[in-house]
Short mmCIF file of C-alpha atoms in Angstrom, two decimals:
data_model
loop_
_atom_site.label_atom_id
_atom_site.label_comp_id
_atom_site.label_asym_id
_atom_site.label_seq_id
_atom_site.Cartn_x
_atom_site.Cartn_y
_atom_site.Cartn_z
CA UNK A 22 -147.78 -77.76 -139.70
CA UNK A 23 -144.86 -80.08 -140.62
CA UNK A 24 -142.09 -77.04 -141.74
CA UNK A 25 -140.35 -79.80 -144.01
CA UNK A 26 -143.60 -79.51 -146.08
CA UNK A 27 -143.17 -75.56 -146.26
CA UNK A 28 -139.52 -74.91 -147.75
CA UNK A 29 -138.94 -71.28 -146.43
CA UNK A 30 -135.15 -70.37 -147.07
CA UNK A 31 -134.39 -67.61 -145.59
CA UNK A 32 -138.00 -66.51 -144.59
CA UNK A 33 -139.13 -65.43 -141.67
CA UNK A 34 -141.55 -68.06 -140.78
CA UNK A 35 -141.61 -68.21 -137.12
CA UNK A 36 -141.53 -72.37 -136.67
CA UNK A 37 -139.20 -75.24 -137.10
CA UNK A 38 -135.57 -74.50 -136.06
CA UNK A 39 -136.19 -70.86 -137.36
CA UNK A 40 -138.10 -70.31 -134.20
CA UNK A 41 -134.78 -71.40 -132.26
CA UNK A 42 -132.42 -68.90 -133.69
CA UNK A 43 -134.90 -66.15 -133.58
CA UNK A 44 -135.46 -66.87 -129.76
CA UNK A 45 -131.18 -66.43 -129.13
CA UNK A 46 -130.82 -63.37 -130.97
CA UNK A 47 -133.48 -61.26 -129.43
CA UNK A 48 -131.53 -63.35 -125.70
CA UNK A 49 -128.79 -62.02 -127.63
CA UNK A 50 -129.85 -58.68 -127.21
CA UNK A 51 -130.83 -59.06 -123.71
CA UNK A 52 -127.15 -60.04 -122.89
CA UNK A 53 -126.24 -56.88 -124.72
CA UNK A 54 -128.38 -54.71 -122.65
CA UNK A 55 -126.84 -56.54 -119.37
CA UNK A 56 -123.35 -56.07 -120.97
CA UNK A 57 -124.09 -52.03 -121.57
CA UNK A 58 -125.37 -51.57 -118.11
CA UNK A 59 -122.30 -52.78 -116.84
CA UNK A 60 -119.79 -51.38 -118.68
CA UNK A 61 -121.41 -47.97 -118.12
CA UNK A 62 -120.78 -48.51 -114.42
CA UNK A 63 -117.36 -49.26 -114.99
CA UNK A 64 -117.24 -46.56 -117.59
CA UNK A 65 -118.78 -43.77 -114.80
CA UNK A 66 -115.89 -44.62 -112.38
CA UNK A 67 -113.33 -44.90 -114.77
CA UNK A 68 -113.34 -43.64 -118.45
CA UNK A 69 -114.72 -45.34 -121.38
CA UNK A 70 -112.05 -46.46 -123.54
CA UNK A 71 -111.19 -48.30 -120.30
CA UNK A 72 -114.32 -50.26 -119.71
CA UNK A 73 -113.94 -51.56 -122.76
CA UNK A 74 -110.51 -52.53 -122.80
CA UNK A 75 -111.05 -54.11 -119.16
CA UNK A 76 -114.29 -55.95 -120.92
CA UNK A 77 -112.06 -56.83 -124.12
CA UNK A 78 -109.60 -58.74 -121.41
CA UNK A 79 -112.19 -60.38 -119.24
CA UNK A 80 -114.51 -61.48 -122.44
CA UNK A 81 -111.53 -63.17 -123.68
CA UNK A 82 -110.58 -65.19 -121.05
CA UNK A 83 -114.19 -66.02 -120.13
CA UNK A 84 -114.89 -67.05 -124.01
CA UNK A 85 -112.03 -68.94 -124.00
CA UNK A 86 -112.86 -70.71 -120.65
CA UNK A 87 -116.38 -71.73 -122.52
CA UNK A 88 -113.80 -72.67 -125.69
CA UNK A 89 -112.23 -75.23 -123.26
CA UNK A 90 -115.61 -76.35 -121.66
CA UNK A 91 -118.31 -75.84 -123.56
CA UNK A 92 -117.16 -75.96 -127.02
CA UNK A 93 -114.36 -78.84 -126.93
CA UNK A 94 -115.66 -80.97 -129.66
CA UNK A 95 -114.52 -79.92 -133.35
CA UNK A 96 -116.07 -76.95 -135.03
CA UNK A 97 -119.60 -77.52 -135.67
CA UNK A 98 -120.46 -75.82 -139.17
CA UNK A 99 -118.32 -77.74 -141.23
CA UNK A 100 -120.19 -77.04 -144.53
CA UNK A 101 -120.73 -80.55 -145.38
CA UNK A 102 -123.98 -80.05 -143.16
CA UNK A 103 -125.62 -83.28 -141.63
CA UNK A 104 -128.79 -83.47 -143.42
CA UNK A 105 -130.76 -82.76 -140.45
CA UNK A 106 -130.06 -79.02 -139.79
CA UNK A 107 -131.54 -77.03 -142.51
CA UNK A 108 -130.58 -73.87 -141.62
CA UNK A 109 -126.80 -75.10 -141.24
CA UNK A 110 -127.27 -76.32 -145.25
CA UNK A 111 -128.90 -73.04 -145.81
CA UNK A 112 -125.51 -70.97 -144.87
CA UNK A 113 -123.26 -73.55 -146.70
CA UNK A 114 -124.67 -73.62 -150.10
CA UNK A 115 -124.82 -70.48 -152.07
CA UNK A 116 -121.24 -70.74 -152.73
CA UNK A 117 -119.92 -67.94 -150.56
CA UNK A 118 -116.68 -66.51 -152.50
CA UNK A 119 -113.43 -68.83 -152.50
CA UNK A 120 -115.32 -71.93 -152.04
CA UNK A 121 -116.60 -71.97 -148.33
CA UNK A 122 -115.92 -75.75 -148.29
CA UNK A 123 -112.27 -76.71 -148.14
CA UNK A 124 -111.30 -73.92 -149.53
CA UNK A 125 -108.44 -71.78 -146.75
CA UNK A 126 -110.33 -68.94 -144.41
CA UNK A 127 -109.45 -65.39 -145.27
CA UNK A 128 -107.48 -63.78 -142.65
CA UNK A 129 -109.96 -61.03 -142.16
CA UNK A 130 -111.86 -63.82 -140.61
CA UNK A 131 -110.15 -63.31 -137.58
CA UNK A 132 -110.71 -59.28 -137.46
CA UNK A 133 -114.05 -58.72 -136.53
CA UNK A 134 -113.11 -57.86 -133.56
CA UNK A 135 -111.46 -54.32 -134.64
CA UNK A 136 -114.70 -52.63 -136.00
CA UNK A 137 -116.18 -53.65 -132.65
CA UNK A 138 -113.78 -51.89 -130.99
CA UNK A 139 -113.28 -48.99 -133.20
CA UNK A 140 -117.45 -48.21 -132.24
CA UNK A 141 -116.16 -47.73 -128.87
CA UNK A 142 -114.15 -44.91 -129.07
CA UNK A 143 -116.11 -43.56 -131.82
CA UNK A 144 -119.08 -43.65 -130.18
CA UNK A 145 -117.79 -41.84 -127.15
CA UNK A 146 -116.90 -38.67 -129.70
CA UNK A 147 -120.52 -38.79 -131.15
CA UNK A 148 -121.83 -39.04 -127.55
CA UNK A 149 -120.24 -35.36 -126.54
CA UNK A 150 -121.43 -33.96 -129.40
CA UNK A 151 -124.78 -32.57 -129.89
CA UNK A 152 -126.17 -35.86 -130.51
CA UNK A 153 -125.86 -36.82 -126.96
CA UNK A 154 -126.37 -40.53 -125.73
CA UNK A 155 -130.41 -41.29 -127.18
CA UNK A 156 -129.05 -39.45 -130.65
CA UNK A 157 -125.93 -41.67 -130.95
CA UNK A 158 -127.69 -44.43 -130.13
CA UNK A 159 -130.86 -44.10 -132.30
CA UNK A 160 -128.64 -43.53 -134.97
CA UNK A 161 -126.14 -46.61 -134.41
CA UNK A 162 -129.45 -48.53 -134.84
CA UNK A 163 -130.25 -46.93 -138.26
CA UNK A 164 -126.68 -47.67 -139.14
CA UNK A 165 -126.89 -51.59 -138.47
CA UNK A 166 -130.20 -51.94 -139.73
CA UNK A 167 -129.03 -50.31 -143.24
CA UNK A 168 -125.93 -52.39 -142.92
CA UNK A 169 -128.37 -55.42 -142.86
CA UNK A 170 -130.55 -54.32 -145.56
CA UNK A 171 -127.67 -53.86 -148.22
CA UNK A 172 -125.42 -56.86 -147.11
CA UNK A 173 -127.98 -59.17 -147.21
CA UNK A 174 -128.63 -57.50 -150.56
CA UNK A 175 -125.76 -57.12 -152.20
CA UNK A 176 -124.17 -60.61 -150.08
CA UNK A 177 -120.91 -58.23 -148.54
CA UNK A 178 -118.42 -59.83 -146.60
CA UNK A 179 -118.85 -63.25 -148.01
CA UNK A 180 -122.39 -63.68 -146.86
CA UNK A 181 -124.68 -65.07 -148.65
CA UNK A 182 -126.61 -63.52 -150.55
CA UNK A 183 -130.57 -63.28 -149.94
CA UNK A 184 -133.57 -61.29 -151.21
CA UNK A 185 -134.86 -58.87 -148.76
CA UNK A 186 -138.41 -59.29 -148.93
CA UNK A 187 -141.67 -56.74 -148.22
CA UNK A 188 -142.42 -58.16 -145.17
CA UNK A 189 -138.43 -57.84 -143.88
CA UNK A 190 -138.78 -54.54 -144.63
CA UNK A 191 -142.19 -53.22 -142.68
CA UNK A 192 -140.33 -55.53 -139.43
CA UNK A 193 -137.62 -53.41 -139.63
CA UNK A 194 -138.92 -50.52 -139.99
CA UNK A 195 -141.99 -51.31 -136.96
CA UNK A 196 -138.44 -52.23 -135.27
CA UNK A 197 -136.54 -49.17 -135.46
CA UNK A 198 -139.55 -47.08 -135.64
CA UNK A 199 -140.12 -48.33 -132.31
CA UNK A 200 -136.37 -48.58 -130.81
CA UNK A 201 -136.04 -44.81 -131.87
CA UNK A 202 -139.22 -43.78 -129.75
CA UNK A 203 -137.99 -46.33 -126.37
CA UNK A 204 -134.44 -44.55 -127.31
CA UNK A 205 -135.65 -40.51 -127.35
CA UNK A 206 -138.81 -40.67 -125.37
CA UNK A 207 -136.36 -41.17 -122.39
CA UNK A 208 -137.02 -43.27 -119.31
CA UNK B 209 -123.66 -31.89 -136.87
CA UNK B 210 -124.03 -33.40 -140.01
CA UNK B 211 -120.09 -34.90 -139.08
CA UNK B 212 -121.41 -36.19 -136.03
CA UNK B 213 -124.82 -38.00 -137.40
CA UNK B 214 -122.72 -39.42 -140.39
CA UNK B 215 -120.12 -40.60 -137.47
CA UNK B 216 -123.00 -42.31 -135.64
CA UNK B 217 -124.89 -43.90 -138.84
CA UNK B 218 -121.08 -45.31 -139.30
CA UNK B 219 -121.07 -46.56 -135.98
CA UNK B 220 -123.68 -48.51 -136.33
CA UNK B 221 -122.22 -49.81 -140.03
CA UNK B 222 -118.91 -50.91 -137.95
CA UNK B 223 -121.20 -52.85 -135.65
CA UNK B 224 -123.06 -54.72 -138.08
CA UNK B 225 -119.07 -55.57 -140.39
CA UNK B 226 -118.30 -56.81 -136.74
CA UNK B 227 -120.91 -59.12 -136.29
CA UNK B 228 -120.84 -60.13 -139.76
CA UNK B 229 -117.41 -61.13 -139.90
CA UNK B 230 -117.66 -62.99 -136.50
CA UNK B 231 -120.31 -64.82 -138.45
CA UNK B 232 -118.28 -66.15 -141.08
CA UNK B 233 -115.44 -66.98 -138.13
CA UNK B 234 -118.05 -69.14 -136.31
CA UNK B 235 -119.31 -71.10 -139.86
CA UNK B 236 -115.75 -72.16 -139.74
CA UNK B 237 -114.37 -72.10 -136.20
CA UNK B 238 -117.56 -72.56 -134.42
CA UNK B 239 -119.18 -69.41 -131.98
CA UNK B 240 -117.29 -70.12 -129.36
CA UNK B 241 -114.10 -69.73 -130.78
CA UNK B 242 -115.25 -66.13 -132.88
CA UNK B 243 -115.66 -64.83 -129.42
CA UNK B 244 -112.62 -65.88 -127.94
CA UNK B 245 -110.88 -63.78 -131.62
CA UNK B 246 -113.23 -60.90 -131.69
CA UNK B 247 -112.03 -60.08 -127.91
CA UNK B 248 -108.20 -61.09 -127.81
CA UNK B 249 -108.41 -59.03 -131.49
CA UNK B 250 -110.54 -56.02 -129.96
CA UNK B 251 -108.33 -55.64 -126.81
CA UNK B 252 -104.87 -55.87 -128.76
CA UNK B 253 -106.32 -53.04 -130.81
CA UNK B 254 -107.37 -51.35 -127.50
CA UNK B 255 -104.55 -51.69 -126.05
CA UNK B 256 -102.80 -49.93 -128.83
CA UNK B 257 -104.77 -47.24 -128.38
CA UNK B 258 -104.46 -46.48 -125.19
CA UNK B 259 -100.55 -47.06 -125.51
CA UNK B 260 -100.61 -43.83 -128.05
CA UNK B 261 -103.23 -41.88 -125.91
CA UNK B 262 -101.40 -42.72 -123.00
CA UNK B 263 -104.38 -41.89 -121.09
CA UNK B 264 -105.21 -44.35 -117.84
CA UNK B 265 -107.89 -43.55 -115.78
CA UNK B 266 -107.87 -43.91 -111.88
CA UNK B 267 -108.75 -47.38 -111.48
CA UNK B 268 -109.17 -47.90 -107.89
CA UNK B 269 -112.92 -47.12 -107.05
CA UNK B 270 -114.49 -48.96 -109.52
CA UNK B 271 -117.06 -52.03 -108.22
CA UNK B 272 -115.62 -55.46 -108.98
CA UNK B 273 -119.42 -56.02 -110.25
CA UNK B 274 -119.30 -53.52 -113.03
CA UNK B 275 -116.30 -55.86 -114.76
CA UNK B 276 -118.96 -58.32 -115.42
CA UNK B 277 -119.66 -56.87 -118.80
CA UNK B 278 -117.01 -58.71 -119.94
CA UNK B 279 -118.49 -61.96 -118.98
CA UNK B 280 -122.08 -60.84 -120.75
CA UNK B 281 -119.87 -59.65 -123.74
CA UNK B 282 -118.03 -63.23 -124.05
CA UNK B 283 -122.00 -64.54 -124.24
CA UNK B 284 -123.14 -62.34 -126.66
CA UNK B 285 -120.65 -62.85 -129.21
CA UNK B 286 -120.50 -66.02 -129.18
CA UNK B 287 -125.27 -65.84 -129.69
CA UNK B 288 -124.84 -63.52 -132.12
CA UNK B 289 -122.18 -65.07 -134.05
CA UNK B 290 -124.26 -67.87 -133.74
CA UNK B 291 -127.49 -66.80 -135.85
CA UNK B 292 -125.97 -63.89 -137.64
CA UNK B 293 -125.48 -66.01 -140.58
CA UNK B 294 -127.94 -68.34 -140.20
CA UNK B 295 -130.53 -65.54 -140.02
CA UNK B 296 -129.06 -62.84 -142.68
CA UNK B 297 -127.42 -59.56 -141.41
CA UNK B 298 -130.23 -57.86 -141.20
CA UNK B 299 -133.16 -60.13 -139.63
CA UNK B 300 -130.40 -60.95 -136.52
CA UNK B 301 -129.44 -57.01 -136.53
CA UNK B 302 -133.49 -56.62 -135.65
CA UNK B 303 -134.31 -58.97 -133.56
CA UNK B 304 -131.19 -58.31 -131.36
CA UNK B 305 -132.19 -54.55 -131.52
CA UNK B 306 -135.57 -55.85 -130.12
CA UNK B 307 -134.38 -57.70 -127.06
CA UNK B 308 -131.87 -54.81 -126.71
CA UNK B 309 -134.23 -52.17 -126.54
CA UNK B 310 -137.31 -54.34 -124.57
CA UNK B 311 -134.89 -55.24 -121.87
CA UNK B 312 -133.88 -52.19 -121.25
CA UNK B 313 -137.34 -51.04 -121.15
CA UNK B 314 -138.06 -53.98 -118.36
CA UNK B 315 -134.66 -52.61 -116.46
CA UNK B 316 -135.16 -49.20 -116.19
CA UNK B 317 -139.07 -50.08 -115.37
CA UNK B 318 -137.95 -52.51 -112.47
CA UNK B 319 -135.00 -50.11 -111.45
CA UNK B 320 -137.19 -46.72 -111.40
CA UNK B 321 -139.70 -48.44 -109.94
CA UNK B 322 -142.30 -46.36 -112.27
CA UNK B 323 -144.29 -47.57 -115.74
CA UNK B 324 -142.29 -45.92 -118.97
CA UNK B 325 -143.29 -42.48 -120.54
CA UNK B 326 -146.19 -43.19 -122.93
CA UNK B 327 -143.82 -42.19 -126.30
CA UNK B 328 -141.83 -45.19 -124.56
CA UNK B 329 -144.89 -47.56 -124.49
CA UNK B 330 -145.61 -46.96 -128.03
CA UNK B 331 -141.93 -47.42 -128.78
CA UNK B 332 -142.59 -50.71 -127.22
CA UNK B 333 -146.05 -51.56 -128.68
CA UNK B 334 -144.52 -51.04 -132.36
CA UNK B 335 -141.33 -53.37 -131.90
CA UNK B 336 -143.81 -56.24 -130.92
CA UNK B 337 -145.96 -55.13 -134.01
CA UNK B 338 -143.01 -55.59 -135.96
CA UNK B 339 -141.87 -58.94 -134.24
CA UNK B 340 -145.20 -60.71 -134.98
CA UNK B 341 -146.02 -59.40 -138.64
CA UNK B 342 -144.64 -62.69 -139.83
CA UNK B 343 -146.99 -64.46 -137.63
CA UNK B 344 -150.04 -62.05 -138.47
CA UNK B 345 -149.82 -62.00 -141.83
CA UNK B 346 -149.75 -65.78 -142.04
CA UNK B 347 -152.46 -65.77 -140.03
CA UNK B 348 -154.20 -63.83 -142.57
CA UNK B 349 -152.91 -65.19 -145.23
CA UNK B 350 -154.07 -68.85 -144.17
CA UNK B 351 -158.24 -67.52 -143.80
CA UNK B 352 -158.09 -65.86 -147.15
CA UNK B 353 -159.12 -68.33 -150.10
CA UNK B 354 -157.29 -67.13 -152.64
CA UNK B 355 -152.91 -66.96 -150.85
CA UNK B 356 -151.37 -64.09 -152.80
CA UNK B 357 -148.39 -65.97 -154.81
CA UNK B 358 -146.13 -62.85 -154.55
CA UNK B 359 -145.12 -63.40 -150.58
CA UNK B 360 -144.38 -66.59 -150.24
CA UNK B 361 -143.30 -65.94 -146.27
#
């Protein structure tokens, strides 16, 4: 089926370039998993406020390596999309707060990377508590997934805005239904 | 207790304001470039802290392989900040949970050298329910005669 003939914004329609990005963020994950495994190494021999801070350092200079490399041509998403990519459109439209065109880039823009860190030495507290490591973790999950559901809802953050439907609901919840059981049913 | 769970559900909250705001970065700077911020932001904010902790851990035994979770991080941010707003916080939040969870399930299979604890299996079993719903329920939807006009999906 030709997906031009089947306008599905924001759906989850596996086809078309949908099918793309849905393919990198579960790789996404993978890389996660690879990333956890090895800072938890690093963590065991050293502590883990220090894994993290030796990851911080090295992730820089290796993203800023691909920067150099990889990424060298101008800044893809300029919102004027090129007609072809739909789902590039689809981000750039629903006017996103102080006009996502020309308009100047908040600052906060550029802090993302504080919350990230932040989970790391909260998450080492939670972890020595009763919770313990599958408690923390199964609960971190519930936390993003609710983060999800009501920014997509509500649009947070400058996001835009989209209508969490039925069936994004019962994926979730098979999701983290399912994450929770891998998480506490232990190895 | 109840501190510690609300701690964790917040945990998870900070994770998905990280990714979201390395979103918006990369619709304007490109992915590449929201990883490069999100980890020369993260470790100046690390390094603050342990500047007031003053704590430094013995260093010297650690495998030079175990720093490679920096280079895994640099790729993951720059995915995720990729399709987090292309796919809506919480559709990328779930499928990245999914390969999260299934590779981990393939590593600790392949490492243990043993098949997972049936709770585990079902764990598994219900994430790939929940991965092809969308396909299923077209499915359905296309041998039924009459589509139902509420789910347009």
């Amino acid at each position: 089926m030709n997906h031009r003939t089947v306008p599905d914004p924001g759906g989850t329609h596996a086809g078309g370039p949908r099918a793309l990005d849905w393919s990198l963020a579960i790789a996404g994950g993978v890389l996660l998993t690879l990333m956890t495994q090895a800072n938890a190494v690093l963590a065991e021999h050293t502590d883990a406020l220090y894994a993290s801070w030796a990851a911080h350092a090295i992730g820089a200079v290796v993203a800023f390596v691909l920067v150099a490399t990889v990424a060298r041509r101008t800044p893809p998403a300029t919102p004027p999309a090129p007609p072809g990519s739909s789902a590039a459109a689809q981000t750039a439209t629903p006017p996103a707060a102080p006009g996502p065109g020309g308009g100047r880039m908040p600052r906060w823009y550029y802090l993302g990377g504080i919350p990230g860190a932040l989970v790391v030495v909260l998450s080492a507290v939670a972890v020595n508590s009763e919770l313990a490591l599958a408690g923390t973790i199964a609960l971190m999950l519930t936390g993003q997934v609710l983060f999800g559901t009501v920014s997509d809802h509500l649009g947070l953050l400058h996001t835009p805005r989209r209508r969490v439907k039925p069936m994004d609901l019962a994926v979730a919840g098979c999701v983290l239904a399912g994450s929770v059981l891998i998480v506490l049913g232990g190895a | 207790m109840l501190f510690f769970v609300v701690l964790a559900l917040l945990n998870g909250v900070l994770i998905g304001v990280s990714r979201t705001v390395n979103g918006r970065l990369s619709t304007r700077k490109g992915a590449f470039r929201a990883s490069v911020w999100n980890h020369v932001v993260g470790f100046a904010f690390l390094s603050a802290i342990l500047l007031v902790l003053r704590t430094w851990p013995d260093v010297t035994d650690a495998p030079v392989a175990a720093y490679a979770g920096g280079v895994f991080g640099a790729l993951f941010v720059a995915v995720n900040s990729h399709v987090f707003p292309r796919l809506g916080a919480m559709s990328a939040s779930v499928l990245v949970i999914s390969g999260q969870v299934l590779s981990a399930v393939v590593i600790d299979c392949v490492q243990q050298r043993a098949l997972p604890a049936p709770v585990r299996l079902a764990g598994v079993a219900l994430v790939l329910l929940g991965l092809a719903l969308p396909r299923l329920s077209a499915r359905l939807r296309q041998s039924e005669p009459c589509p139902d006009p509420s789910g347009p999906n």
